[in-house]
Amino acid sequence: MRRRNLHRLVGVFIAVAVAAAAALLWLAIVIQGPEVAEPSARHIVVGIWDVLYDAEAPSLWVILVAVAFALLLAAGVALLERRISNSSRRSAGRVTVPLAPRGIMEATRGTYAGPVTVTVVVPAHNEEASLPSTLESLLHQSHRPERIIVVADNCTDATVELAHRAGVDVFESVGNTKKKAGALNQVLSQILPDQGLNDVVMVMDADTRLDDGFLASAVRRFTEDRALMAVGGLFYGETGHGLIGQFQRNEYVRYAREMQRRRGRVFVLTGTASLFRPTALLTVAEQRGKTIPGRLGDVYDTAALTEDNELTIALKSLGGLMISPADCTVVTELMPSWRTLWAQRLRWQRGALENLGAYGVTPQTVRYWAQQLGIGYGVIALSSYLLLILLTVFALDAWVLFPFWLGVGLLFMLERMITVWKGGWRARLLALTLFPELLFDMFLNVVYVKGIIDISLGRTADWKHVVHAGPRASDEASS
């Protein structure tokens, strides 16, 4: 009950904080006094067209203050994150941060744990359509995993049969009612005790395909750094699904680009594919219910809606060193319809908020709090921008162009296009048109607001699972 109340407070706190920030900005503008709205539109003749334009722009002072504030905020968050990361690396506090690199290096000095081996765990619930390509990508890696285990969780289709046919091991969950996290806890409780220090475990979704070289790169990094506790992948969207698919591919390309600019510093160890040293997972299980949320003995917190985000925060809280290299990439499924996309993103949003409620405000969660507040402020900013455009369109008798704001819009279009350049010409063309992506962002903003409202009212969140009726062609979803 206490945890649920904290979750509700998270929603209220973020809503109030974002609304207060927006109100302060509005107040600061109002205090300057309303400027007299003198009509200042001018005519120019371009060929056969008579064009109205207004050269009025915000004062230089306002522009400079806005830019300085944005840079200061971004630099502050980045410096704080770096300071926390460095502090964890240097810490010798084995009680509070048992996975801190300094302590791990001291504990393993002079010990050779053998070559790095990889055991891949693939949780699957009725994944007969996507599992074959997932296993194929694993079996054709330049560094082939030593063992692959398909964790069949309450499957009623041919998932088990396909796994046996591919020649991999199968673990069938027993009496599991805790979804993916519960199934993973069952299999990890059996295999982790037999793993050595260098016998890393990879958790990979059954709807994901590894790009070649993923495992070779991850194994090399674990070999070179015995303090490294986890390696996460960067994910890209599969082909197909029309416009909604392209929206998601653009989004994933931008996310991967941002992670690369962070030089591998992990934001979330993605559930699509991440590797863990057994020490990391065993320590998490030992600390559940003590220094981190969850039930003692569980690797994954079964109360978390987004288990990958929660496990990332858990490892950071324990001082674990982790990276997301640019050469560890995967291709994952996309939501084929607006309905399934809504369900997926609502779960992600609720999960992120609930994890913050479970951990509270700590040095390791400051970055995640800043992200949620930033999204909330973005919701207000984008909504106000689109509303202003609509009001202008309906309030004026004729079109009036504003060169300053057109310039800002042009810069924004270039930014959108450059950030998806790696995604190919379809991605660039969609980004260049700008407004479709803005409307997609508004869709995500509505999901964000829904998540805030739901968590504040204490509504129960649902877990949705996409069912593939054929090879990546279904748009059916079921609970």
mmCIF file of C-alpha atoms in Angstrom, residues 53-217:
data_model
loop_
_atom_site.group_PDB
_atom_site.id
_atom_site.type_symbol
_atom_site.label_atom_id
_atom_site.label_comp_id
_atom_site.label_asym_id
_atom_site.label_seq_id
_atom_site.Cartn_x
_atom_site.Cartn_y
_atom_site.Cartn_z
ATOM 1 C CA TYR A 53 4.784 39.386 -43.706
ATOM 2 C CA ASP A 54 5.588 40.639 -40.205
ATOM 3 C CA ALA A 55 9.255 41.166 -39.276
ATOM 4 C CA GLU A 56 8.560 41.450 -35.560
ATOM 5 C CA ALA A 57 10.587 39.038 -33.379
ATOM 6 C CA PRO A 58 11.296 38.552 -29.674
ATOM 7 C CA SER A 59 13.913 40.873 -28.238
ATOM 8 C CA LEU A 60 17.534 39.779 -28.381
ATOM 9 C CA TRP A 61 17.589 39.730 -24.593
ATOM 10 C CA VAL A 62 14.731 37.211 -24.404
ATOM 11 C CA ILE A 63 16.394 34.993 -27.014
ATOM 12 C CA LEU A 64 19.741 35.020 -25.228
ATOM 13 C CA VAL A 65 18.160 34.264 -21.859
ATOM 14 C CA ALA A 66 16.194 31.359 -23.351
ATOM 15 C CA VAL A 67 19.280 29.876 -25.003
ATOM 16 C CA ALA A 68 21.406 30.355 -21.885
ATOM 17 C CA PHE A 69 18.770 28.740 -19.689
ATOM 18 C CA ALA A 70 18.502 25.699 -21.973
ATOM 19 C CA LEU A 71 22.286 25.272 -22.163
ATOM 20 C CA LEU A 72 22.667 25.704 -18.420
ATOM 21 C CA LEU A 73 20.014 23.108 -17.688
ATOM 22 C CA ALA A 74 21.466 20.577 -20.139
ATOM 23 C CA ALA A 75 25.010 21.111 -18.872
ATOM 24 C CA GLY A 76 23.861 20.809 -15.270
ATOM 25 C CA VAL A 77 22.168 17.459 -15.853
ATOM 26 C CA ALA A 78 25.139 16.134 -17.853
ATOM 27 C CA LEU A 79 27.698 17.210 -15.264
ATOM 28 C CA LEU A 80 25.626 15.786 -12.444
ATOM 29 C CA GLU A 81 25.295 12.469 -14.257
ATOM 30 C CA ARG A 82 29.038 12.319 -14.924
ATOM 31 C CA ARG A 83 29.843 13.170 -11.323
ATOM 32 C CA ILE A 84 27.563 10.421 -10.037
ATOM 33 C CA SER A 85 29.085 7.920 -12.458
ATOM 34 C CA ASN A 86 32.659 8.794 -11.479
ATOM 35 C CA SER A 87 31.785 8.735 -7.810
ATOM 36 C CA SER A 88 30.419 5.218 -8.197
ATOM 37 C CA ARG A 89 33.543 4.039 -10.002
ATOM 38 C CA ARG A 90 35.816 5.282 -7.230
ATOM 39 C CA SER A 91 33.685 4.149 -4.330
ATOM 40 C CA ALA A 92 35.006 1.464 -2.025
ATOM 41 C CA GLY A 93 31.802 1.171 -0.014
ATOM 42 C CA ARG A 94 31.133 -2.540 -0.465
ATOM 43 C CA VAL A 95 28.030 -2.398 1.733
ATOM 44 C CA THR A 96 26.089 0.364 -0.022
ATOM 45 C CA VAL A 97 27.571 -0.083 -3.525
ATOM 46 C CA PRO A 98 28.702 -3.720 -3.712
ATOM 47 C CA LEU A 99 29.132 -3.593 -7.507
ATOM 48 C CA ALA A 100 31.358 -0.502 -7.588
ATOM 49 C CA PRO A 101 34.267 -1.091 -10.016
ATOM 50 C CA ARG A 102 36.950 -0.342 -7.438
ATOM 51 C CA GLY A 103 35.629 -2.999 -5.088
ATOM 52 C CA ILE A 104 35.138 -5.533 -7.893
ATOM 53 C CA MET A 105 38.692 -5.010 -9.138
ATOM 54 C CA GLU A 106 40.111 -5.505 -5.642
ATOM 55 C CA ALA A 107 38.038 -8.637 -5.075
ATOM 56 C CA THR A 108 39.070 -10.261 -8.360
ATOM 57 C CA ARG A 109 42.716 -9.184 -8.502
ATOM 58 C CA GLY A 110 44.999 -12.089 -9.440
ATOM 59 C CA THR A 111 42.075 -14.382 -10.301
ATOM 60 C CA TYR A 112 41.587 -15.857 -13.760
ATOM 61 C CA ALA A 113 37.976 -16.917 -14.283
ATOM 62 C CA GLY A 114 38.511 -18.439 -17.726
ATOM 63 C CA PRO A 115 37.313 -17.201 -21.118
ATOM 64 C CA VAL A 116 34.049 -15.302 -21.351
ATOM 65 C CA THR A 117 31.124 -17.560 -22.256
ATOM 66 C CA VAL A 118 27.586 -16.508 -23.182
ATOM 67 C CA THR A 119 24.331 -18.123 -22.119
ATOM 68 C CA VAL A 120 21.361 -16.563 -23.882
ATOM 69 C CA VAL A 121 17.955 -16.577 -22.196
ATOM 70 C CA VAL A 122 15.012 -15.869 -24.523
ATOM 71 C CA PRO A 123 11.691 -15.297 -22.721
ATOM 72 C CA ALA A 124 8.843 -16.190 -25.077
ATOM 73 C CA HIS A 125 5.056 -16.156 -24.813
ATOM 74 C CA ASN A 126 3.435 -17.482 -27.994
ATOM 75 C CA GLU A 127 6.238 -16.265 -30.242
ATOM 76 C CA GLU A 128 6.048 -18.871 -32.986
ATOM 77 C CA ALA A 129 6.012 -16.208 -35.711
ATOM 78 C CA SER A 130 9.137 -14.334 -34.637
ATOM 79 C CA LEU A 131 11.179 -16.911 -32.693
ATOM 80 C CA PRO A 132 12.801 -18.646 -35.703
ATOM 81 C CA SER A 133 14.457 -15.460 -36.970
ATOM 82 C CA THR A 134 15.530 -14.579 -33.424
ATOM 83 C CA LEU A 135 17.270 -17.934 -32.978
ATOM 84 C CA GLU A 136 18.756 -17.757 -36.454
ATOM 85 C CA SER A 137 20.394 -14.425 -35.664
ATOM 86 C CA LEU A 138 21.913 -15.973 -32.535
ATOM 87 C CA LEU A 139 23.153 -19.121 -34.234
ATOM 88 C CA HIS A 140 24.845 -17.150 -37.016
ATOM 89 C CA GLN A 141 26.756 -14.732 -34.815
ATOM 90 C CA SER A 142 30.477 -14.546 -35.483
ATOM 91 C CA HIS A 143 30.844 -15.388 -31.785
ATOM 92 C CA ARG A 144 28.228 -18.083 -31.305
ATOM 93 C CA PRO A 145 26.755 -18.330 -27.782
ATOM 94 C CA GLU A 146 27.704 -21.405 -25.772
ATOM 95 C CA ARG A 147 24.102 -22.045 -24.750
ATOM 96 C CA ILE A 148 20.637 -20.799 -25.751
ATOM 97 C CA ILE A 149 17.593 -21.320 -23.540
ATOM 98 C CA VAL A 150 14.095 -20.474 -24.732
ATOM 99 C CA VAL A 151 11.943 -19.729 -21.701
ATOM 100 C CA ALA A 152 8.459 -20.788 -22.788
ATOM 101 C CA ASP A 153 6.016 -18.960 -20.547
ATOM 102 C CA ASN A 154 2.442 -20.258 -20.712
ATOM 103 C CA CYS A 155 2.749 -20.921 -24.443
ATOM 104 C CA THR A 156 -0.182 -22.406 -26.321
ATOM 105 C CA ASP A 157 1.305 -22.247 -29.821
ATOM 106 C CA ALA A 158 4.296 -23.970 -31.456
ATOM 107 C CA THR A 159 6.969 -21.977 -29.601
ATOM 108 C CA VAL A 160 8.317 -25.020 -27.725
ATOM 109 C CA GLU A 161 8.318 -27.215 -30.819
ATOM 110 C CA LEU A 162 10.158 -24.604 -32.876
ATOM 111 C CA ALA A 163 12.787 -24.164 -30.174
ATOM 112 C CA HIS A 164 13.419 -27.924 -30.018
ATOM 113 C CA ARG A 165 13.608 -28.048 -33.797
ATOM 114 C CA ALA A 166 16.276 -25.339 -33.758
ATOM 115 C CA GLY A 167 18.363 -27.452 -31.401
ATOM 116 C CA VAL A 168 18.302 -25.118 -28.384
ATOM 117 C CA ASP A 169 17.330 -25.794 -24.784
ATOM 118 C CA VAL A 170 13.795 -25.135 -23.561
ATOM 119 C CA PHE A 171 12.727 -24.127 -20.072
ATOM 120 C CA GLU A 172 8.983 -24.102 -19.462
ATOM 121 C CA SER A 173 7.808 -21.879 -16.613
ATOM 122 C CA VAL A 174 5.729 -23.484 -13.888
ATOM 123 C CA GLY A 175 2.713 -21.741 -12.387
ATOM 124 C CA ASN A 176 4.011 -18.321 -13.395
ATOM 125 C CA THR A 177 1.532 -15.456 -13.049
ATOM 126 C CA LYS A 178 4.104 -12.637 -13.056
ATOM 127 C CA LYS A 179 4.538 -12.322 -16.817
ATOM 128 C CA LYS A 180 8.017 -11.959 -18.306
ATOM 129 C CA ALA A 181 9.746 -11.006 -15.050
ATOM 130 C CA GLY A 182 8.341 -14.041 -13.240
ATOM 131 C CA ALA A 183 9.442 -16.438 -15.985
ATOM 132 C CA LEU A 184 12.945 -14.945 -16.030
ATOM 133 C CA ASN A 185 13.242 -15.227 -12.258
ATOM 134 C CA GLN A 186 12.413 -18.913 -12.480
ATOM 135 C CA VAL A 187 15.086 -19.753 -15.043
ATOM 136 C CA LEU A 188 17.739 -17.443 -13.562
ATOM 137 C CA SER A 189 17.333 -18.997 -10.124
ATOM 138 C CA GLN A 190 18.396 -22.311 -11.684
ATOM 139 C CA ILE A 191 21.266 -21.279 -13.924
ATOM 140 C CA LEU A 192 22.958 -18.435 -12.021
ATOM 141 C CA PRO A 193 24.342 -20.548 -9.145
ATOM 142 C CA ASP A 194 26.370 -22.587 -11.673
ATOM 143 C CA GLN A 195 27.764 -19.606 -13.572
ATOM 144 C CA GLY A 196 31.347 -18.483 -13.082
ATOM 145 C CA LEU A 197 32.516 -14.876 -13.004
ATOM 146 C CA ASN A 198 33.020 -14.803 -16.777
ATOM 147 C CA ASP A 199 29.955 -16.851 -17.736
ATOM 148 C CA VAL A 200 27.793 -13.908 -18.748
ATOM 149 C CA VAL A 201 24.035 -14.188 -19.214
ATOM 150 C CA MET A 202 22.212 -12.482 -22.035
ATOM 151 C CA VAL A 203 18.492 -11.708 -21.842
ATOM 152 C CA MET A 204 16.974 -11.232 -25.265
ATOM 153 C CA ASP A 205 13.390 -10.716 -26.443
ATOM 154 C CA ALA A 206 11.923 -13.342 -28.752
ATOM 155 C CA ASP A 207 10.898 -10.671 -31.273
ATOM 156 C CA THR A 208 14.411 -9.286 -31.756
ATOM 157 C CA ARG A 209 17.282 -10.089 -34.120
ATOM 158 C CA LEU A 210 20.927 -9.420 -33.288
ATOM 159 C CA ASP A 211 23.084 -7.721 -35.877
ATOM 160 C CA ASP A 212 26.212 -9.717 -36.616
ATOM 161 C CA GLY A 213 29.115 -8.781 -34.384
ATOM 162 C CA PHE A 214 26.982 -7.974 -31.355
ATOM 163 C CA LEU A 215 28.182 -10.880 -29.234
ATOM 164 C CA ALA A 216 31.796 -10.634 -30.407
ATOM 165 C CA SER A 217 31.921 -6.991 -29.332
#
